[in-house]
Coordinates of C-alpha atoms and ligand atoms in Angstrom, one line a residue:
M1038 CA 0.0 0.1 -0.1
E1039 CA 1.2 3.4 -0.8
E1040 CA 2.4 5.6 2.1
Y1041 CA -0.2 8.2 1.3
T1042 CA -3.0 5.7 1.3
R1043 CA -2.0 4.3 4.6
I1044 CA -1.8 7.8 6.1
W1045 CA -5.1 8.7 4.7
K1046 CA -6.7 5.7 6.3
Q1047 CA -5.3 6.8 9.6
I1048 CA -6.6 10.3 9.2
L1049 CA -10.1 9.0 8.1
E1050 CA -10.3 6.8 11.2
E1051 CA -9.7 9.8 13.4
I1052 CA -12.3 11.8 11.4
S1053 CA -14.9 9.1 11.9
K1054 CA -14.5 9.6 15.7
K1055 CA -15.2 13.3 15.3
V1056 CA -18.1 13.5 13.0
A1057 CA -21.6 12.1 12.4
A1058 CA -21.7 8.8 10.5
V1059 CA -23.8 10.5 7.8
S1060 CA -21.4 13.3 7.0
Y1061 CA -18.5 10.7 7.3
D1062 CA -20.2 8.6 4.6
M1063 CA -21.4 11.5 2.4
W1064 CA -18.3 13.7 2.4
F1065 CA -15.1 12.4 4.0
S1066 CA -15.1 8.8 2.8
K1067 CA -15.6 9.9 -0.8
L1068 CA -12.2 11.6 -1.0
E1069 CA -9.3 9.7 -2.8
P1070 CA -5.7 10.4 -1.7
L1071 CA -3.5 11.0 -4.6
D1072 CA 0.0 12.0 -3.1
I1073 CA 1.8 13.7 -0.4
S1074 CA 3.8 16.8 -1.4
F1075 CA 5.6 19.2 0.9
G1076 CA 3.7 18.0 4.0
K1077 CA 0.3 18.2 2.2
I1078 CA -1.9 15.2 1.5
I1079 CA -3.6 15.7 -1.8
L1080 CA -7.2 14.6 -1.9
V1081 CA -9.3 14.3 -5.0
T1082 CA -13.0 14.6 -5.6
N1083 CA -14.8 15.5 -8.7
L1084 CA -18.0 16.7 -6.9
N1085 CA -18.0 20.4 -6.2
S1086 CA -20.6 19.8 -3.5
I1087 CA -17.9 17.8 -1.6
K1088 CA -15.2 20.2 -2.2
D1089 CA -17.3 23.1 -1.0
T1090 CA -18.7 21.4 2.1
L1091 CA -15.4 20.2 3.2
S1092 CA -14.1 23.8 2.8
K1093 CA -16.2 25.0 5.5
P1094 CA -14.3 25.8 8.7
I1095 CA -16.0 23.3 10.9
Y1096 CA -15.1 20.5 8.5
R1097 CA -11.7 21.7 7.7
D1098 CA -11.0 21.9 11.3
K1099 CA -12.1 18.3 11.8
I1100 CA -9.6 17.2 9.1
M1101 CA -6.9 19.4 10.5
E1102 CA -7.4 18.1 14.1
S1103 CA -7.3 14.5 12.8
I1104 CA -4.0 15.3 11.0
K1105 CA -2.6 16.6 14.2
T1106 CA -3.8 13.6 16.1
I1107 CA -2.0 11.1 13.9
D1108 CA 1.1 13.3 14.2
N1109 CA 3.0 12.0 11.2
P1110 CA 5.6 14.5 10.1
M1111 CA 5.1 13.7 6.5
V1112 CA 1.6 15.2 6.6
T1113 CA 0.8 18.4 8.3
D1114 CA -1.9 19.9 6.0
F1115 CA -4.3 18.8 3.2
T1116 CA -5.6 20.1 0.0
I1117 CA -8.7 19.1 -1.9
I1118 CA -8.6 19.1 -5.8
N1119 CA -10.7 18.1 -8.7
E1120 CA -10.2 15.8 -11.6
D1121 CA -8.8 18.5 -13.8
E1122 CA -6.4 19.6 -11.3
K1123 CA -5.5 16.1 -10.7
K1124 CA -4.5 15.7 -14.3
E1125 CA -2.4 18.8 -14.2
Y1126 CA -0.7 17.6 -11.0
L1127 CA 0.3 14.4 -12.5
S1128 CA 1.6 15.8 -15.7
K1129 CA 3.8 18.1 -13.8
L1130 CA 4.9 15.3 -11.7
N1131 CA 5.9 13.4 -14.7
T1132 CA 7.9 16.1 -16.3
N1133 CA 9.7 16.8 -13.0
T1134 CA 10.7 13.2 -12.5
V1135 CA 11.8 12.8 -16.1
I1136 CA 14.2 15.6 -15.8
E1137 CA 15.6 14.6 -12.4
D1138 CA 15.6 10.8 -12.6
S1139 CA 14.3 8.9 -15.5
S1140 CA 14.3 5.6 -13.9
Q1141 CA 11.4 5.7 -11.5
Y1142 CA 9.5 8.0 -9.2
N1143 CA 10.3 7.4 -5.5
A1144 CA 8.0 8.6 -2.9
P1145 CA 10.1 11.0 -0.8
K1146 CA 11.3 9.7 2.5
F1147 CA 11.3 13.0 4.2
N1148 CA 9.0 15.9 4.3
E1149 CA 10.3 18.2 1.5
A1150 CA 9.3 21.2 3.4
Y1151 CA 11.5 20.5 6.4
T1152 CA 14.8 21.7 5.1
F1153 CA 17.6 23.7 6.7
D1154 CA 16.7 26.5 4.3
N1155 CA 13.2 26.6 5.6
F1156 CA 14.3 26.6 9.2
V1157 CA 14.2 30.2 10.8
V1158 CA 17.1 30.7 13.2
G1159 CA 16.9 32.7 16.3
S1160 CA 18.6 32.6 19.7
S1161 CA 16.3 29.7 20.8
N1162 CA 17.4 27.3 18.2
N1163 CA 20.6 28.5 16.7
T1164 CA 22.9 26.1 18.5
A1165 CA 20.8 23.1 17.6
K1166 CA 20.5 24.0 13.9
S1167 CA 24.3 24.6 13.6
A1168 CA 25.1 21.3 15.2
A1169 CA 22.6 19.4 12.9
F1170 CA 24.0 21.2 9.8
S1171 CA 27.4 20.1 10.9
V1172 CA 26.2 16.5 11.3
A1173 CA 24.5 16.6 8.0
Q1174 CA 27.7 17.7 6.2
N1175 CA 29.9 15.3 8.0
P1176 CA 27.9 12.3 9.3
G1177 CA 29.7 10.1 11.8
N1178 CA 32.6 12.5 12.0
S1179 CA 31.0 15.5 13.7
F1180 CA 29.1 15.1 16.9
N1181 CA 28.2 11.6 17.8
P1182 CA 25.6 11.2 18.9
L1183 CA 23.8 14.4 18.6
F1184 CA 21.1 14.7 21.2
I1185 CA 18.5 17.6 20.7
Y1186 CA 15.9 18.1 23.3
G1187 CA 13.1 20.7 23.9
G1188 CA 9.3 21.1 24.2
V1189 CA 6.7 20.1 21.8
G1190 CA 6.4 22.0 18.4
L1191 CA 9.8 23.7 18.5
G1192 CA 11.3 22.2 15.5
K1193 CA 13.0 18.9 16.6
T1194 CA 11.4 16.8 13.8
H1195 CA 11.9 19.5 11.3
I1196 CA 15.7 19.3 12.0
L1197 CA 15.8 15.5 11.7
H1198 CA 14.1 15.7 8.4
A1199 CA 16.4 18.6 7.3
I1200 CA 19.2 16.3 8.1
G1201 CA 17.7 13.6 6.0
N1202 CA 16.9 15.8 3.1
Y1203 CA 20.4 17.3 3.0
V1204 CA 22.2 14.0 3.2
L1205 CA 20.1 12.5 0.5
S1206 CA 20.7 15.5 -1.7
Q1207 CA 24.5 14.8 -1.4
N1208 CA 24.2 11.1 -1.6
K1209 CA 20.9 9.6 -2.7
N1210 CA 22.1 6.1 -1.8
A1211 CA 22.7 6.9 1.8
N1212 CA 20.9 4.5 4.2
I1213 CA 19.1 6.9 6.5
I1214 CA 16.8 5.5 9.0
Y1215 CA 14.3 7.9 10.6
A1216 CA 11.9 6.4 13.1
T1217 CA 9.7 7.6 15.8
T1218 CA 10.5 5.9 19.1
E1219 CA 7.0 4.5 18.8
Q1220 CA 7.9 2.9 15.5
F1221 CA 11.2 1.5 16.9
V1222 CA 9.4 0.0 19.7
N1223 CA 6.8 -1.5 17.4
D1224 CA 9.4 -3.0 15.1
F1225 CA 11.2 -4.5 18.1
I1226 CA 8.0 -6.0 19.5
E1227 CA 7.0 -7.3 16.2
S1228 CA 10.4 -8.9 15.9
M1229 CA 10.0 -10.7 19.4
R1230 CA 6.6 -11.9 18.7
N1231 CA 8.2 -14.6 16.4
N1232 CA 10.5 -15.5 19.2
K1233 CA 12.4 -18.0 17.2
V1234 CA 15.4 -16.6 15.4
S1235 CA 13.2 -15.9 12.4
D1236 CA 13.4 -13.6 9.4
K1237 CA 11.7 -10.8 11.4
V1238 CA 14.4 -10.7 14.0
F1239 CA 16.9 -10.5 11.2
N1240 CA 14.9 -7.8 9.6
F1241 CA 15.0 -5.6 12.7
R1242 CA 18.7 -6.0 12.9
E1243 CA 19.0 -5.5 9.2
K1244 CA 17.0 -2.4 9.3
Y1245 CA 18.5 -0.5 12.3
R1246 CA 22.2 -1.8 12.3
N1247 CA 22.7 -1.2 8.7
A1248 CA 21.9 2.5 8.9
D1249 CA 24.5 5.0 7.9
I1250 CA 22.6 7.5 9.9
L1251 CA 20.0 6.5 12.5
M1252 CA 17.6 9.2 13.7
L1253 CA 15.3 8.3 16.6
D1254 CA 12.7 10.9 17.4
D1255 CA 11.2 11.4 20.9
V1256 CA 13.2 8.9 22.8
Q1257 CA 11.4 9.9 26.1
F1258 CA 8.8 7.2 24.9
L1259 CA 11.3 4.6 25.7
I1260 CA 10.6 5.0 29.4
G1261 CA 9.1 2.0 30.9
K1262 CA 10.1 -0.2 27.9
E1263 CA 13.1 -2.0 29.1
S1264 CA 13.5 -4.5 26.4
S1265 CA 13.3 -1.8 23.8
Q1266 CA 15.8 0.0 25.8
E1267 CA 18.1 -3.0 25.6
A1268 CA 17.7 -3.3 21.9
L1269 CA 18.5 0.3 21.4
F1270 CA 21.5 0.0 23.5
H1271 CA 23.0 -2.7 21.4
T1272 CA 21.9 -1.0 18.2
F1273 CA 23.6 2.1 19.4
N1274 CA 26.9 0.5 20.4
D1275 CA 27.0 -1.3 16.9
L1276 CA 26.5 1.9 15.1
Y1277 CA 28.7 4.0 17.1
Q1278 CA 31.6 1.5 16.7
N1279 CA 31.2 1.6 13.1
K1280 CA 31.3 5.3 13.0
K1281 CA 27.7 5.7 12.0
Q1282 CA 25.8 8.8 12.9
I1283 CA 23.2 8.8 15.5
V1284 CA 20.8 11.6 16.1
L1285 CA 18.3 11.6 18.9
T1286 CA 15.5 14.0 20.1
S1287 CA 13.6 14.1 23.3
D1288 CA 11.5 16.5 25.3
R1289 CA 14.1 16.7 28.0
H1290 CA 17.7 16.6 28.7
P1291 CA 19.1 12.9 28.9
R1292 CA 19.8 13.4 32.6
D1293 CA 16.1 14.0 33.3
L1294 CA 15.1 10.8 31.5
V1295 CA 15.3 9.4 35.1
S1296 CA 13.8 6.0 34.7
L1297 CA 15.9 5.2 31.6
E1298 CA 18.7 2.7 32.2
E1299 CA 21.8 4.6 33.2
R1300 CA 24.0 3.0 30.7
L1301 CA 21.7 4.4 27.8
R1302 CA 21.4 7.7 29.4
S1303 CA 25.1 8.1 29.5
R1304 CA 25.4 6.9 25.9
F1305 CA 22.8 9.6 25.0
N1306 CA 24.8 12.3 26.6
S1307 CA 28.2 11.2 25.4
G1308 CA 28.3 13.4 22.1
L1309 CA 26.8 16.7 22.0
T1310 CA 23.6 17.6 23.7
V1311 CA 21.9 20.7 22.7
D1312 CA 18.6 22.3 23.4
I1313 CA 15.8 24.2 21.6
S1314 CA 13.7 26.6 23.6
S1315 CA 10.6 28.6 22.9
P1316 CA 11.2 31.3 20.1
D1317 CA 11.3 34.9 21.3
L1318 CA 9.0 37.5 19.7
E1319 CA 11.5 38.4 16.9
T1320 CA 11.8 34.8 15.9
R1321 CA 8.1 34.3 16.0
I1322 CA 7.7 37.3 13.7
A1323 CA 10.3 36.2 11.3
I1324 CA 8.8 32.7 11.2
L1325 CA 5.3 34.2 10.4
Q1326 CA 6.9 36.4 7.7
K1327 CA 8.6 33.4 6.1
K1328 CA 5.6 31.1 6.1
A1329 CA 3.3 33.7 4.9
Y1330 CA 5.7 34.4 2.1
Q1331 CA 6.0 30.6 1.3
K1332 CA 2.1 30.5 1.1
N1333 CA 2.2 33.4 -1.1
F1334 CA -0.2 35.5 1.1
N1335 CA 0.0 39.1 1.9
I1336 CA -0.3 39.7 5.7
S1337 CA -0.2 43.2 7.1
K1338 CA 2.5 44.0 9.6
N1339 CA 0.2 44.5 12.5
I1340 CA -1.6 41.3 11.9
I1341 CA 1.8 39.4 12.0
Y1342 CA 2.6 41.2 15.0
F1343 CA -0.7 40.4 16.6
I1344 CA -0.3 36.6 16.0
A1345 CA 3.2 36.7 17.1
E1346 CA 2.2 38.3 20.3
K1347 CA -0.8 36.0 21.0
I1348 CA 0.6 32.7 20.0
T1349 CA 3.7 32.2 21.9
S1350 CA 3.6 28.5 23.0
N1351 CA 5.2 26.9 20.0
I1352 CA 5.9 27.0 16.4
R1353 CA 3.3 24.4 15.5
E1354 CA 0.6 26.5 17.1
I1355 CA 1.9 29.6 15.3
E1356 CA 1.8 27.7 11.9
G1357 CA -1.8 26.5 12.7
A1358 CA -2.9 30.0 13.5
L1359 CA -1.5 31.3 10.3
S1360 CA -3.2 28.7 8.1
K1361 CA -6.4 29.4 9.9
V1362 CA -6.0 33.2 9.2
I1363 CA -5.3 32.6 5.5
F1364 CA -8.0 30.2 5.2
Y1365 CA -10.6 32.8 6.7
C1366 CA -9.4 35.4 4.5
Q1367 CA -9.9 33.3 1.4
L1368 CA -13.3 32.3 2.6
H1369 CA -14.1 36.0 2.7
N1370 CA -12.5 36.5 -0.7
K1371 CA -9.8 38.6 0.6
D1372 CA -6.3 38.3 -0.9
E1373 CA -4.7 40.1 2.0
A1374 CA -4.9 39.7 5.7
D1375 CA -5.4 43.2 7.0
D1376 CA -8.7 43.0 9.0
L1377 CA -8.0 42.5 12.6
N1378 CA -11.6 41.7 13.4
L1379 CA -11.6 38.8 10.9
V1380 CA -8.3 37.6 12.2
M1381 CA -9.7 37.6 15.8
E1382 CA -12.6 35.7 14.5
A1383 CA -10.4 33.2 12.8
L1384 CA -8.4 32.7 16.0
K1385 CA -11.3 32.7 18.4
D1386 CA -10.6 29.2 19.7
D1387 CA -6.9 29.6 19.9
L1388 CA -7.1 32.7 21.9
D1389 CA -9.8 31.2 24.3
S1390 CA -7.7 28.2 24.8
H1391 CA -5.0 30.3 26.2
S1392 CA -7.4 31.1 29.1
N1393 CA -4.5 31.5 31.4
V1394 CA -3.6 34.5 29.4
L1395 CA -5.0 37.7 31.1
S1396 CA -7.9 39.4 29.4
L1397 CA -8.5 43.0 29.1
D1398 CA -11.5 42.5 31.6
T1399 CA -9.4 41.0 34.3
I1400 CA -7.0 43.9 34.3
T1401 CA -9.8 46.5 34.1
D1402 CA -11.7 44.9 36.9
A1403 CA -8.8 45.0 39.2
V1404 CA -8.2 48.8 38.3
C1405 CA -11.9 49.7 38.8
A1406 CA -11.9 47.7 42.1
Y1407 CA -8.8 49.6 43.3
Y1408 CA -10.2 53.0 42.4
N1409 CA -13.8 52.1 43.4
I1410 CA -15.2 53.1 40.0
T1411 CA -17.4 51.2 37.6
K1412 CA -16.4 49.8 34.2
D1413 CA -18.8 52.2 32.5
E1414 CA -17.0 55.1 34.2
I1415 CA -13.5 53.9 33.0
K1416 CA -14.8 53.3 29.5
G1417 CA -16.9 56.6 29.6
A1418 CA -16.0 60.2 28.9
K1419 CA -15.7 61.6 32.3
K1420 CA -12.3 63.2 33.1
T1421 CA -12.4 63.6 37.0
K1422 CA -9.0 63.3 38.4
N1423 CA -9.6 59.9 39.9
I1424 CA -11.1 58.3 36.8
A1425 CA -8.6 59.9 34.4
E1426 CA -5.8 58.3 36.5
A1427 CA -7.5 55.0 36.6
R1428 CA -8.0 54.9 33.0
Q1429 CA -4.3 55.9 32.3
I1430 CA -3.0 53.1 34.6
D1431 CA -5.5 50.7 33.0
I1432 CA -4.1 51.5 29.6
Y1433 CA -0.6 51.1 30.9
L1434 CA -1.2 47.8 32.6
I1435 CA -3.0 46.3 29.6
N1436 CA -0.2 47.4 27.4
D1437 CA 2.4 46.0 29.6
M1438 CA 0.7 42.8 30.6
I1439 CA -1.1 41.8 27.4
S1440 CA 0.6 43.9 24.7
C1441 CA -2.2 43.7 22.3
P1442 CA -2.4 46.3 19.4
L1443 CA -3.0 49.9 20.8
M1444 CA -6.1 50.0 18.5
T1445 CA -7.6 47.2 20.4
I1446 CA -7.0 48.9 23.7
G1447 CA -8.5 52.0 22.3
N1448 CA -11.7 50.2 21.0
Y1449 CA -12.1 48.4 24.3
L1450 CA -12.0 51.6 26.3
G1451 CA -14.8 53.4 24.7
N1452 CA -13.4 53.9 21.1
R1453 CA -10.5 56.2 22.3
D1454 CA -8.0 57.0 19.6
H1455 CA -4.6 55.7 19.1
S1456 CA -2.8 58.9 20.3
T1457 CA -4.8 58.9 23.6
I1458 CA -3.6 55.4 24.3
I1459 CA 0.1 56.3 23.5
Y1460 CA -0.2 59.4 25.7
A1461 CA -1.5 57.4 28.7
R1462 CA 1.0 54.7 28.2
D1463 CA 3.9 57.1 28.0
K1464 CA 2.6 59.3 31.0
V1465 CA 2.5 56.4 33.3
T1466 CA 5.8 55.0 32.1
D1467 CA 7.3 58.4 33.0
Q1468 CA 5.5 58.5 36.4
L1469 CA 6.8 55.2 37.3
K1470 CA 10.4 56.6 37.3
N1471 CA 9.8 59.4 39.7
D1472 CA 6.4 59.2 41.3
N1473 CA 6.3 57.0 44.4
R1474 CA 2.5 57.1 44.8
I1475 CA 1.9 55.9 41.2
K1476 CA 4.6 53.2 41.7
L1477 CA 2.8 51.9 44.6
I1478 CA -0.6 51.9 43.0
V1479 CA 0.7 50.0 40.0
K1480 CA 2.4 47.5 42.2
D1481 CA -0.8 47.0 44.3
I1482 CA -2.9 46.4 41.3
R1483 CA -0.5 44.1 39.6
N1484 CA -0.5 42.0 42.9
M1485 CA -4.5 42.0 42.8
I1486 CA -4.4 40.8 39.1
E1487 CA -1.7 38.2 39.7
K1488 CA -3.7 36.7 42.7
N1489 CA -6.7 36.6 40.7
Ligands
LIG428 P1 8.9 19.0 17.4 O1 9.3 17.9 16.7 O2 9.9 19.8 18.2 O3 7.5 18.8 18.3 P2 8.4 20.0 14.7 O4 9.6 19.8 14.1 O5 7.2 19.1 14.4 O6 8.3 20.2 16.4 O7 7.8 21.5 14.4 C1 6.6 21.9 14.4 C2 6.2 22.8 13.2 O8 6.8 24.0 13.4 C3 6.7 22.3 11.9 O9 5.7 22.4 10.9 C4 7.9 22.9 11.7 O10 8.2 23.0 10.3 C5 7.8 24.3 12.3 N1 9.0 24.8 12.7 C6 9.7 24.6 13.9 N2 10.7 25.3 14.0 C7 10.8 26.1 13.0 C8 11.8 27.0 12.6 N3 12.8 27.4 13.3 N4 11.5 27.7 11.3 C9 10.5 27.2 10.6 N5 9.5 26.4 11.0 C10 9.8 25.8 12.0
LIG429 MG1 8.5 15.9 16.8

């Protein structure tokens, strides 16, 4: 079975858990997978009604959620095309393959979108990328093993695929094994199931010990799997002695893989261990700009900034937010994302889900409580000293603690204009330098908000 068929089956199974049986039968099950290209699975239907229906946000989200659940790095998105587009796609594919390699079309082993060129570098991931690139240029003779650790969605899998793509571009016969730890464990269990020294056992050794490069993704999943740890230990030693490159990723440092066998932990940590951390604001902006450019979609600066400010957890979430925004714009026939309201609507769920993030209301409630005034008053027109001061402090705190666009603060506080907001923000900033009374007030209100 082709890889894309297998993956589509898994996605369909997830979809079937999420939608009513009628819609499943009528819409989703009618799609035919055609290929995987640059992380997108291409699905074909010749019925416009199916294409239109599945392009509605509610159905699109179901497909995207299912893709996320199966978590296969080869597929991170989808596209639905009709028969004409299919013909076009296939003819392009043929011409491309004829030029590159006349023998046969091989399904790519790595996601072609996950390259070093497409990897945006910032202070959070600079070391990991350089180390990986060095390994890709000189496998087995650079850092061995290379161990990359960091939280979810920060680019570990991307880097492994980048190594794979790079090495294959230099030597298309290199035997590069990329496996998720789950796959490794499954392969091992499968080989044990036939506990005679059967072909299967032989295949397991064949597969893993003949690698020129072995990349094992998310090794934290080895915890609690003692016999797989043992198998990896021997595989590791074999490869290492033969100067074959090993690259591992995990969500934590080897020393924190506490229940892993000590001898394996120390092997993991015996080469170079590097971390990837959460991207800072600048890197998030750079990533959004790059991805928007790749998707050939214009996004105004303040929208990029808004998304980068709001979605801070990881890069996968940032990408997801961007795709949603683009999708919503297309749905509204806009060829540029410049409408903040539309963007907020597109990201409604994502913004809500960060409910630990402060809201404008939480801060304003605290300010009102402190000054003993109502929300209507703080949003209203009155300029009595007390209310004006509360308003300015509210603006300062919102800007400082949430940093949403000034326009949003203005709209929220009774449609005040941009310059009023800037004035208030700068005034309080100044007061904090030399006015002890204001300093204490701001400190008290912050305490109230944080205890909330
Ligand atoms: P992890 O394996 O650490 O959970 P992934 O490698 O799957 O994370 O990355 C999640 C998504 O974010 C992928 O689509 C990947 O291409 C993208 N991504 C991560 N880091 C970067 C980066 N520095 N530049 C561009 N895209 C990135
Ligand atoms: Mg990963």
